[in-house]
Every structure is written in structure tokens, then in C-alpha cells.
Amino acid sequence: MSPQDEKRGETFVMRGEARSASEEAISLSTFIMGLGTAVLIHLGDAPNPETGQTARDLPLARQNLDLLSMLRQKTRGNLTQDEEQLFDGLLTDLRIRFVEASKR
């Protein structure tokens, strides 16, 4: 295997063909926004992209919100300032929306 076939990550080595930029374009911000979108969908605040319908499923919304909260705790001190602001703002907004949805 040639050095061009090897891509180094922070803690591991990936071997194989390089993928296009669009396949590698996920970042932490993109990932947490995806989880946040899942919370909005389960709260009924956004349509399900597969059906176009809105439906409320508070247990699933809570599960995704808990996952985001756990991820925030585990990444504390390892994020850029922009990532911290995005994460904290997203969690605050989603928690407020969850409480409001729980009252309906």
C-alpha cells in the first residue's frame, strides 16, 4: 500500500480509496444539527422528510435530546468556541421546545 492510499485521522489510520469531498463533508456541527433536526421532527415542529407529515413522538424526541446532552457533556473542553456556542444554543432551544411540547 502506498502512502497516498493512507489517510491519517487523529487517533486511527484509514486505508483505502479516498472518497469525494461531498462524502467526507460531515463535521461535528453537521452531526449535532442532524440530531437536533431529529428532535424537531419528533416534537412535531418539523415534517418528517420521508413522509412530509408532522407527528409528535415525545419519547423519541427525549431520547435524541438526551443523546445530544450526553454528547455535549462528553465533548466539554474539546470544542472550538463556535462549536460550543452552536451546541449550547441548540440544546437550550430544544429543551425549551421539549418542555412546551410536553405541556400540550
mmCIF file of C-alpha atoms in Angstrom:
data_model
loop_
_atom_site.group_PDB
_atom_site.id
_atom_site.type_symbol
_atom_site.label_atom_id
_atom_site.label_comp_id
_atom_site.label_asym_id
_atom_site.label_seq_id
_atom_site.Cartn_x
_atom_site.Cartn_y
_atom_site.Cartn_z
ATOM 1 C CA MET A 1 0.000 0.000 0.000
ATOM 2 C CA SER A 2 1.403 3.375 -0.975
ATOM 3 C CA PRO A 3 1.400 6.431 1.314
ATOM 4 C CA GLN A 4 -1.235 8.031 -0.964
ATOM 5 C CA ASP A 5 -3.679 5.223 -0.082
ATOM 6 C CA GLU A 6 -3.401 6.018 3.616
ATOM 7 C CA LYS A 7 -5.375 8.762 5.353
ATOM 8 C CA ARG A 8 -4.492 9.601 8.925
ATOM 9 C CA GLY A 9 -7.124 10.614 11.444
ATOM 10 C CA GLU A 10 -6.452 11.944 14.918
ATOM 11 C CA THR A 11 -6.393 8.533 16.582
ATOM 12 C CA PHE A 12 -6.529 5.979 13.800
ATOM 13 C CA VAL A 13 -5.387 5.192 10.274
ATOM 14 C CA MET A 14 -7.880 4.647 7.464
ATOM 15 C CA ARG A 15 -6.739 2.696 4.442
ATOM 16 C CA GLY A 16 -8.341 2.518 1.016
ATOM 17 C CA GLU A 17 -9.546 4.772 -1.738
ATOM 18 C CA ALA A 18 -10.205 8.405 -0.984
ATOM 19 C CA ARG A 19 -13.843 9.438 -1.215
ATOM 20 C CA SER A 20 -15.137 12.591 -2.835
ATOM 21 C CA ALA A 21 -15.374 15.779 -0.786
ATOM 22 C CA SER A 22 -19.181 15.508 -0.586
ATOM 23 C CA GLU A 23 -18.893 12.078 1.057
ATOM 24 C CA GLU A 24 -16.419 13.379 3.644
ATOM 25 C CA ALA A 25 -18.104 16.706 4.382
ATOM 26 C CA ILE A 26 -19.554 15.748 7.777
ATOM 27 C CA SER A 27 -18.360 17.766 10.722
ATOM 28 C CA LEU A 28 -19.312 17.815 14.369
ATOM 29 C CA SER A 29 -21.570 20.786 13.680
ATOM 30 C CA THR A 30 -23.324 18.912 10.878
ATOM 31 C CA PHE A 31 -23.731 15.864 13.114
ATOM 32 C CA ILE A 32 -25.261 17.765 16.045
ATOM 33 C CA MET A 33 -27.549 19.709 13.711
ATOM 34 C CA GLY A 34 -28.761 16.373 12.326
ATOM 35 C CA LEU A 35 -29.557 15.145 15.832
ATOM 36 C CA GLY A 36 -31.242 18.464 16.567
ATOM 37 C CA THR A 37 -33.362 18.116 13.452
ATOM 38 C CA ALA A 38 -34.422 14.657 14.617
ATOM 39 C CA VAL A 39 -35.613 16.211 17.898
ATOM 40 C CA LEU A 40 -37.635 18.818 15.972
ATOM 41 C CA ILE A 41 -39.195 16.117 13.802
ATOM 42 C CA HIS A 42 -40.192 14.045 16.849
ATOM 43 C CA LEU A 43 -41.575 17.127 18.588
ATOM 44 C CA GLY A 44 -43.812 17.669 15.556
ATOM 45 C CA ASP A 45 -42.147 21.036 14.855
ATOM 46 C CA ALA A 46 -40.727 19.880 11.512
ATOM 47 C CA PRO A 47 -42.119 17.471 8.923
ATOM 48 C CA ASN A 48 -40.681 14.016 8.552
ATOM 49 C CA PRO A 49 -38.585 14.219 5.357
ATOM 50 C CA GLU A 50 -39.746 10.767 4.244
ATOM 51 C CA THR A 51 -43.479 11.380 4.603
ATOM 52 C CA GLY A 52 -43.823 15.164 4.630
ATOM 53 C CA GLN A 53 -46.134 14.761 7.651
ATOM 54 C CA THR A 54 -45.675 16.098 11.165
ATOM 55 C CA ALA A 55 -46.250 13.841 14.132
ATOM 56 C CA ARG A 56 -45.354 14.097 17.789
ATOM 57 C CA ASP A 57 -43.391 11.310 19.488
ATOM 58 C CA LEU A 58 -42.145 12.706 22.784
ATOM 59 C CA PRO A 59 -40.245 9.563 23.889
ATOM 60 C CA LEU A 60 -38.170 9.643 20.688
ATOM 61 C CA ALA A 61 -37.682 13.401 20.998
ATOM 62 C CA ARG A 62 -36.492 12.875 24.569
ATOM 63 C CA GLN A 63 -34.131 10.073 23.513
ATOM 64 C CA ASN A 64 -32.461 12.275 20.882
ATOM 65 C CA LEU A 65 -32.318 15.214 23.277
ATOM 66 C CA ASP A 66 -30.679 13.001 25.912
ATOM 67 C CA LEU A 67 -28.190 11.802 23.304
ATOM 68 C CA LEU A 68 -27.285 15.397 22.444
ATOM 69 C CA SER A 69 -26.930 16.227 26.144
ATOM 70 C CA MET A 70 -24.650 13.248 26.726
ATOM 71 C CA LEU A 71 -22.548 14.172 23.691
ATOM 72 C CA ARG A 72 -22.260 17.744 24.981
ATOM 73 C CA GLN A 73 -21.011 16.535 28.354
ATOM 74 C CA LYS A 74 -18.500 14.133 26.782
ATOM 75 C CA THR A 75 -17.083 16.810 24.454
ATOM 76 C CA ARG A 76 -16.823 19.582 27.062
ATOM 77 C CA GLY A 77 -13.425 21.258 26.801
ATOM 78 C CA ASN A 78 -12.701 19.736 23.383
ATOM 79 C CA LEU A 79 -14.746 22.018 21.142
ATOM 80 C CA THR A 80 -13.987 25.225 19.322
ATOM 81 C CA GLN A 81 -15.723 28.351 20.563
ATOM 82 C CA ASP A 82 -18.100 28.252 17.572
ATOM 83 C CA GLU A 83 -18.946 24.590 18.234
ATOM 84 C CA GLU A 84 -19.590 25.336 21.922
ATOM 85 C CA GLN A 85 -21.913 28.228 21.063
ATOM 86 C CA LEU A 86 -23.784 26.170 18.480
ATOM 87 C CA PHE A 87 -24.124 23.183 20.810
ATOM 88 C CA ASP A 88 -25.223 25.196 23.837
ATOM 89 C CA GLY A 89 -27.664 27.333 21.835
ATOM 90 C CA LEU A 90 -29.161 24.280 20.148
ATOM 91 C CA LEU A 91 -29.591 22.422 23.436
ATOM 92 C CA THR A 92 -31.221 25.430 25.109
ATOM 93 C CA ASP A 93 -33.672 25.890 22.235
ATOM 94 C CA LEU A 94 -34.537 22.189 22.027
ATOM 95 C CA ARG A 95 -35.019 21.861 25.792
ATOM 96 C CA ILE A 96 -37.451 24.800 25.795
ATOM 97 C CA ARG A 97 -39.337 23.314 22.838
ATOM 98 C CA PHE A 98 -39.492 19.917 24.585
ATOM 99 C CA VAL A 99 -40.940 21.419 27.772
ATOM 100 C CA GLU A 100 -43.510 23.370 25.743
ATOM 101 C CA ALA A 101 -44.469 20.268 23.724
ATOM 102 C CA SER A 102 -44.814 18.245 26.951
ATOM 103 C CA LYS A 103 -47.401 20.733 28.236
ATOM 104 C CA ARG A 104 -49.656 20.422 25.170
#
